[in-house]
Amino acid sequence: MLEIIKKQDPELYESMYGEYTRQEDKLEMIASENYVSNAVLEAQGSVLTNKYAEGLPYGRSKKTGDIMYKKYGRYYGGCEWVDKVERLAMERACELFGAEHANTQAHSGSQANMGVYFSVLKPGDTILGMSLSHGGHLTHGAPVNFSGMLYNVIPYGVDEETGHIDYDALRELALEHKPKLIVCGASAYSRTIDFERIGSIAREAGALCMADIAHIAGLVAAKKHPLPFPHMDFVTTTTHKTLRGPRAGLIMCKKEFAKGIDKTIFPGIQGGPLMHVIAAKAICFKEAMSKEYSDYIDLVMINAKTLAKELTDLGFNIVSGGTDNHLFLVDLNNKDISGKKAETILNQAGITLNKNTVPKETRSPFVTSGVRIGTPALSSRGMGPAEMKIIAGYINQIISAPDDEELRVKIKAKVKQLCAKFPLWYK
Ligand code: DSN
């Protein structure tokens, strides 16, 4: 691994190899991270990175706006092979998620969301989005993000007692404020999202609706979470979380919005697409259609449930009482420790996760009263419920003795041994 860089640039190599060993030797429990396949990695390191392909792998009929593969839609010559790559990625995305149209060029989840907003909203329009402190994403209308700066954002959230989305309150807000767009989806929400209900609220309020499924894309692809289409007009996602593909974005939409989305991504907000990354997306979509992948998602969900149950039995408060997906939030208020401190000491013991706000939060987002825990990466390396029970024990020991540095050193060594039983597959 990294043999050429090792010879050519030892200074850089040291840090890159350091990151590789960190991934290999530690328990990666950040809910949005994963380990890609060798095929996904190979595509991203391929010669497709050399090619400019601004435009699309098709033209459109001037009369109807329909896609015409015979028409040339690129601004550069020599795109005959990358055209095939991008079409494959688009077709596979549509098949996987039941979409009428896919644009696979978005470089990231934020750009995918920007692509949708810019295609149907004008500055000052009203949108409804899940508040960041209740589990939403920055791009769903946080004041510090372009979405919060450009639009009139009405935030909705969870019922602070149950930790579940308050759909009745969401409906009332929608009917009162008549938003142009309702955005659903979350970065820190452990329960099934009722796309059908949100879609019906949007129609009642005369709004368009978009689901950002970045976190649960793998569960949706494996049909272990209800599908957003046909209830949503737009679906955006990243491809690198539970979906286990390259670090990138994807937009899907109903056919009537296809032309607007394509135009907004290029030339609207992006230049040349990253063809090596689009190839890697095509690979991950194919992988996500397999039986192995479906079994993997089952394991991710069983592991999350097992870990949440074990921690509950050890006296931890899990927000909403459990999980339906790949992650959950731990409210540490009864443990007399902040999320920041928990993140730091767990990392010192080889357990990587992130601090997170919890319902009724009293601390700042830099400190927080909780942590977010996810199982996608551990499940990719083959860990199962037996390992989740061991890990719950480690977490409990560390949080119960926050000043015990020696304990952290001991557990770090045990974590390394555990990880060695589930080696990464990179050559
Ligand atoms: N940063 C991502 C996460 O951790 O959920 C969201 O984009």
XYZ file of C-alpha atoms and ligand atoms in Angstrom:
434
model
C 0.000 0.000 0.000
C 1.232 3.529 -0.894
C 4.539 2.144 -2.250
C 5.082 4.878 -4.869
C 4.302 7.719 -2.475
C 6.594 6.112 0.094
C 9.545 6.391 -2.294
C 8.646 9.725 -3.855
C 7.383 11.731 -0.894
C 8.345 10.176 2.465
C 7.125 13.214 4.390
C 3.587 12.894 3.031
C 3.757 9.103 3.221
C 4.275 9.243 6.968
C 0.931 10.973 7.501
C -0.957 8.887 4.945
C 0.360 5.653 6.411
C -0.404 6.982 9.891
C -4.026 7.422 8.849
C -4.106 3.921 7.399
C -2.890 2.394 10.673
C -5.354 4.547 12.627
C -8.175 3.091 10.530
C -6.818 -0.418 10.994
C -6.075 -0.313 14.742
C -9.006 1.681 16.117
C -12.735 1.061 16.445
C -14.288 3.404 13.880
C -17.700 4.286 15.259
C -18.371 7.618 13.566
C -21.814 6.945 12.092
C -21.028 8.622 8.766
C -17.777 6.751 8.055
C -17.104 3.415 6.409
C -14.450 1.303 4.658
C -14.774 1.103 0.862
C -14.068 -1.958 -1.260
C -10.808 -2.345 -3.184
C -12.794 -1.813 -6.411
C -14.088 1.575 -5.203
C -10.567 2.535 -4.154
C -9.099 1.400 -7.482
C -11.596 3.476 -9.473
C -10.675 6.589 -7.503
C -6.984 6.063 -8.170
C -7.553 5.405 -11.882
C -6.679 7.336 -15.067
C -10.241 8.618 -15.251
C -8.965 11.412 -13.002
C -7.197 12.762 -16.116
C -10.357 13.450 -18.124
C -12.376 16.648 -18.468
C -16.011 15.934 -19.314
C -18.006 19.115 -18.682
C -21.573 18.606 -19.795
C -23.582 15.403 -19.825
C -23.322 12.027 -21.545
C -26.381 12.897 -23.657
C -28.169 15.791 -25.292
C -31.811 16.789 -25.009
C -34.530 17.126 -27.602
C -35.122 20.840 -28.288
C -38.856 20.148 -28.638
C -39.631 17.938 -25.616
C -36.550 18.301 -23.396
C -36.231 14.487 -23.364
C -32.831 12.846 -23.038
C -31.355 11.847 -26.422
C -28.294 9.619 -26.233
C -27.493 10.248 -29.887
C -26.962 13.961 -29.260
C -23.588 15.094 -27.959
C -23.814 16.802 -24.589
C -20.159 17.412 -23.705
C -17.962 20.466 -24.105
C -14.788 18.398 -24.682
C -13.768 15.728 -27.164
C -12.671 12.227 -26.258
C -15.522 11.491 -23.874
C -16.644 8.249 -25.519
C -15.531 6.047 -22.618
C -16.412 8.315 -19.733
C -19.866 8.773 -21.309
C -20.430 5.051 -20.841
C -19.179 5.217 -17.274
C -21.520 8.052 -16.353
C -24.539 6.477 -18.047
C -23.899 3.254 -16.145
C -23.742 5.170 -12.877
C -26.985 7.022 -13.682
C -28.855 3.873 -14.701
C -27.698 1.971 -11.646
C -28.644 4.835 -9.289
C -32.155 4.942 -10.796
C -32.549 1.174 -10.486
C -31.262 1.072 -6.909
C -33.463 3.856 -5.557
C -36.468 3.617 -7.903
C -35.732 7.080 -9.334
C -36.880 8.523 -12.667
C -33.695 10.564 -13.113
C -30.238 10.685 -11.528
C -27.453 13.217 -11.784
C -24.259 11.586 -10.558
C -22.008 14.653 -10.876
C -22.521 16.329 -7.479
C -19.112 16.406 -5.805
C -20.576 16.192 -2.303
C -23.779 16.002 -0.284
C -23.756 19.763 0.277
C -23.467 20.405 -3.451
C -26.252 17.908 -4.115
C -28.513 19.851 -1.741
C -27.414 23.159 -3.239
C -28.210 21.708 -6.676
C -31.804 21.007 -5.654
C -32.305 24.343 -3.874
C -30.890 26.420 -6.729
C -33.051 24.571 -9.254
C -36.379 25.427 -7.596
C -35.855 28.190 -5.008
C -35.100 31.898 -5.160
C -33.333 33.747 -2.340
C -35.876 34.651 0.332
C -38.139 31.646 -0.343
C -39.357 29.727 2.675
C -38.128 26.199 3.400
C -38.841 23.819 6.256
C -35.832 21.825 7.455
C -34.945 19.718 10.466
C -33.011 21.809 12.955
C -29.315 20.980 13.288
C -29.619 20.614 17.058
C -32.402 18.039 16.602
C -30.405 15.915 14.172
C -30.729 17.766 10.850
C -27.822 18.759 8.609
C -26.098 22.127 8.148
C -27.507 22.400 4.632
C -31.081 21.969 5.860
C -31.161 25.615 6.906
C -28.559 26.203 9.634
C -27.934 29.957 10.002
C -24.174 29.545 9.419
C -24.724 27.700 6.119
C -25.653 29.088 2.674
C -29.087 27.490 3.133
C -29.734 29.520 6.276
C -28.326 32.689 4.720
C -30.295 32.535 1.462
C -33.673 31.216 2.531
C -36.317 31.962 5.113
C -35.880 28.806 7.179
C -38.567 27.413 9.452
C -36.971 24.669 11.552
C -38.827 21.598 12.766
C -37.544 18.902 15.073
C -38.180 16.017 17.408
C -40.571 15.759 20.302
C -38.132 16.367 23.161
C -39.780 13.741 25.341
C -39.878 10.864 22.834
C -36.949 11.810 20.580
C -39.116 11.007 17.532
C -39.871 13.554 14.761
C -42.973 15.505 15.733
C -44.940 15.047 12.510
C -48.013 16.898 13.835
C -45.914 19.970 14.631
C -44.222 19.670 11.224
C -47.650 19.662 9.534
C -48.803 22.716 11.498
C -45.642 24.608 10.549
C -46.079 23.624 6.905
C -49.697 24.771 6.778
C -48.904 28.009 8.608
C -45.792 29.034 6.653
C -46.580 27.519 3.233
C -42.931 26.748 2.376
C -41.807 26.264 -1.215
C -39.811 23.185 -0.137
C -39.882 20.763 2.792
C -36.518 19.103 3.456
C -36.389 15.875 5.426
C -33.541 13.554 6.323
C -31.034 13.763 9.149
C -27.466 13.297 10.320
C -28.238 12.264 13.865
C -31.658 10.612 14.021
C -32.029 6.947 14.886
C -35.631 6.317 13.894
C -37.376 5.420 10.633
C -38.374 8.518 8.680
C -41.971 8.495 7.452
C -41.427 9.748 3.898
C -45.013 8.966 2.937
C -46.356 11.191 5.709
C -43.957 14.050 4.963
C -44.759 13.802 1.244
C -48.458 14.015 1.993
C -47.920 17.035 4.308
C -45.959 18.712 1.505
C -48.759 18.171 -0.988
C -51.343 19.443 1.502
C -49.245 22.596 2.034
C -48.531 23.043 -1.688
C -44.798 22.487 -1.158
C -42.180 20.496 -3.021
C -40.341 17.942 -0.915
C -36.824 16.593 -0.749
C -35.311 13.768 1.264
C -31.613 13.928 2.063
C -30.924 10.238 2.700
C -27.143 10.611 3.100
C -27.036 8.620 6.319
C -29.555 5.905 5.528
C -28.850 5.497 1.789
C -27.456 2.002 2.311
C -30.525 0.941 4.287
C -32.796 2.376 1.592
C -30.777 0.691 -1.181
C -31.081 -2.651 0.630
C -34.832 -2.002 1.147
C -34.465 -2.083 4.943
C -35.854 1.438 5.256
C -38.982 2.702 3.422
C -38.163 4.243 0.053
C -38.454 8.021 -0.410
C -39.804 7.747 -3.989
C -42.596 8.211 -5.060
C -43.388 10.412 -2.023
C -40.526 12.853 -2.619
C -39.843 15.121 -5.600
C -36.082 15.071 -4.972
C -33.760 12.682 -3.166
C -30.171 13.601 -2.417
C -27.475 11.553 -0.785
C -23.798 11.178 -0.217
C -22.352 7.913 -1.460
C -19.786 7.260 1.275
C -21.733 6.573 4.447
C -23.836 3.398 4.800
C -23.763 3.145 0.985
C -20.019 2.429 1.268
C -18.926 4.154 -1.925
C -16.622 7.091 -2.741
C -16.746 10.395 -0.843
C -19.247 12.197 -3.090
C -22.872 13.208 -3.732
C -25.852 12.193 -5.868
C -29.159 13.815 -6.837
C -32.247 11.948 -7.953
C -35.568 13.462 -8.924
C -38.852 13.047 -10.699
C -38.539 13.394 -14.467
C -40.162 16.832 -14.583
C -37.271 18.292 -12.538
C -34.458 16.526 -14.422
C -33.516 19.303 -16.820
C -33.454 21.900 -14.040
C -31.240 19.736 -11.835
C -28.793 18.965 -14.658
C -28.500 22.655 -15.601
C -28.016 23.706 -11.995
C -25.190 21.251 -11.339
C -23.418 22.205 -14.576
C -22.945 25.004 -15.528
C -24.796 26.358 -12.476
C -22.600 25.397 -9.547
C -19.905 22.978 -10.718
C -17.363 22.654 -13.487
C -15.880 19.391 -14.714
C -17.267 16.228 -13.132
C -14.872 13.906 -11.272
C -15.071 10.953 -13.643
C -12.913 8.679 -11.471
C -15.333 9.285 -8.598
C -18.366 8.730 -10.833
C -16.836 5.368 -11.831
C -16.499 4.539 -8.139
C -20.153 5.502 -7.635
C -21.144 3.088 -10.420
C -19.217 0.359 -8.600
C -20.808 1.021 -5.225
C -24.313 1.059 -6.754
C -23.619 -2.372 -8.263
C -22.215 -3.650 -4.973
C -25.317 -2.359 -3.178
C -27.543 -4.550 -5.392
C -25.888 -7.752 -4.144
C -27.049 -10.279 -1.565
C -23.769 -9.730 0.340
C -24.583 -6.072 0.701
C -28.110 -6.799 1.926
C -26.612 -9.138 4.545
C -24.128 -6.404 5.459
C -26.936 -3.895 6.089
C -28.724 -6.480 8.246
C -25.534 -6.779 10.292
C -25.170 -2.989 10.592
C -28.705 -2.764 12.005
C -28.398 -5.771 14.336
C -25.113 -4.373 15.636
C -26.638 -0.949 16.300
C -29.564 -2.506 18.161
C -27.267 -4.794 20.172
C -24.905 -2.000 21.146
C -27.766 0.323 22.138
C -29.312 -2.445 24.264
C -26.015 -3.318 25.965
C -25.338 0.323 26.800
C -28.894 0.719 28.111
C -28.351 -2.296 30.384
C -25.169 -0.601 31.631
C -27.140 2.509 32.645
C -26.736 4.724 29.578
C -29.661 6.788 28.257
C -30.225 6.220 24.559
C -32.168 9.063 22.925
C -35.627 7.797 21.828
C -34.922 4.548 23.691
C -33.202 2.710 20.841
C -32.585 2.651 17.114
C -34.199 1.566 13.841
C -31.115 2.235 11.751
C -27.300 2.322 11.842
C -26.790 4.846 14.641
C -28.021 6.154 17.952
C -27.368 9.036 20.328
C -26.285 8.580 23.921
C -27.465 11.276 26.336
C -24.662 11.544 28.902
C -26.476 13.887 31.289
C -26.774 11.131 33.919
C -23.045 10.332 33.610
C -21.671 13.693 34.684
C -19.479 14.024 31.598
C -19.757 16.212 28.484
C -19.844 14.836 24.949
C -16.530 16.577 24.253
C -14.744 14.912 27.160
C -16.292 11.523 26.282
C -15.127 11.855 22.656
C -11.598 12.729 23.809
C -11.110 9.947 26.338
C -12.735 7.289 24.158
C -10.409 8.280 21.308
C -7.441 7.909 23.659
C -8.608 4.332 24.226
C -8.904 3.622 20.480
C -12.657 4.191 20.146
C -13.490 6.892 17.601
C -16.882 8.591 17.683
C -18.193 12.148 17.843
C -19.801 14.422 20.388
C -23.379 15.357 19.550
C -26.134 17.579 20.857
C -29.105 15.809 22.445
C -32.743 16.914 22.959
C -33.043 19.634 25.632
C -29.345 20.390 25.110
C -27.869 22.904 27.579
C -24.250 22.942 26.350
C -22.787 24.506 23.195
C -22.354 22.411 19.987
C -18.587 22.415 20.713
C -19.138 20.747 24.080
C -22.545 18.964 23.970
C -24.114 16.496 26.390
C -24.057 13.445 24.172
C -22.240 11.275 21.665
C -23.325 9.729 18.361
C -22.447 6.089 17.791
C -22.674 4.193 14.497
C -21.964 0.645 13.366
C -21.438 0.813 9.545
C -17.619 0.690 9.619
C -17.275 -2.008 12.287
C -19.805 -4.149 10.403
C -17.824 -3.740 7.165
C -14.821 -5.343 8.836
C -17.035 -8.228 9.968
C -17.642 -7.453 13.624
C -20.953 -8.741 14.978
C -23.120 -8.727 18.123
C -20.465 -10.545 20.220
C -17.973 -7.728 19.523
C -20.659 -5.074 20.209
C -21.066 -6.500 23.718
C -17.323 -6.304 24.336
C -17.203 -2.726 23.000
C -20.140 -1.652 25.180
C -18.137 -2.887 28.169
C -15.083 -0.846 27.112
C -17.183 2.300 26.626
C -18.763 1.848 30.047
C -15.406 1.363 31.784
C -13.892 4.451 30.179
C -16.864 6.759 30.788
C -17.127 5.513 34.386
C -13.471 6.404 35.111
C -12.745 9.567 33.095
C -9.534 10.339 35.005
C -8.006 6.866 34.750
C -5.305 7.233 32.084
C -3.856 3.808 32.812
C -7.201 2.173 32.087
C -7.308 3.889 28.699
C -3.847 2.576 27.846
C -4.953 -0.962 28.777
C -8.173 -0.749 26.780
C -6.348 0.740 23.792
C -4.182 -2.390 23.670
C -7.271 -4.633 23.887
C -8.955 -2.620 21.118
C -5.908 -3.133 18.907
C -6.046 -6.895 19.524
C -9.758 -6.960 18.722
C -9.199 -4.991 15.502
C -6.403 -7.367 14.475
C -8.973 -10.198 14.384
C -10.901 -8.236 11.740
C -8.167 -6.948 9.413
C -8.823 -4.436 6.662
C -8.487 -5.827 3.138
C -6.366 -3.142 1.494
C -3.195 -4.205 -0.268
N -20.537 15.184 8.523
C -21.608 14.266 8.257
C -21.939 13.428 9.435
O -21.039 13.086 10.170
O -23.084 13.070 9.623
C -22.815 14.934 7.711
O -22.491 15.507 6.518
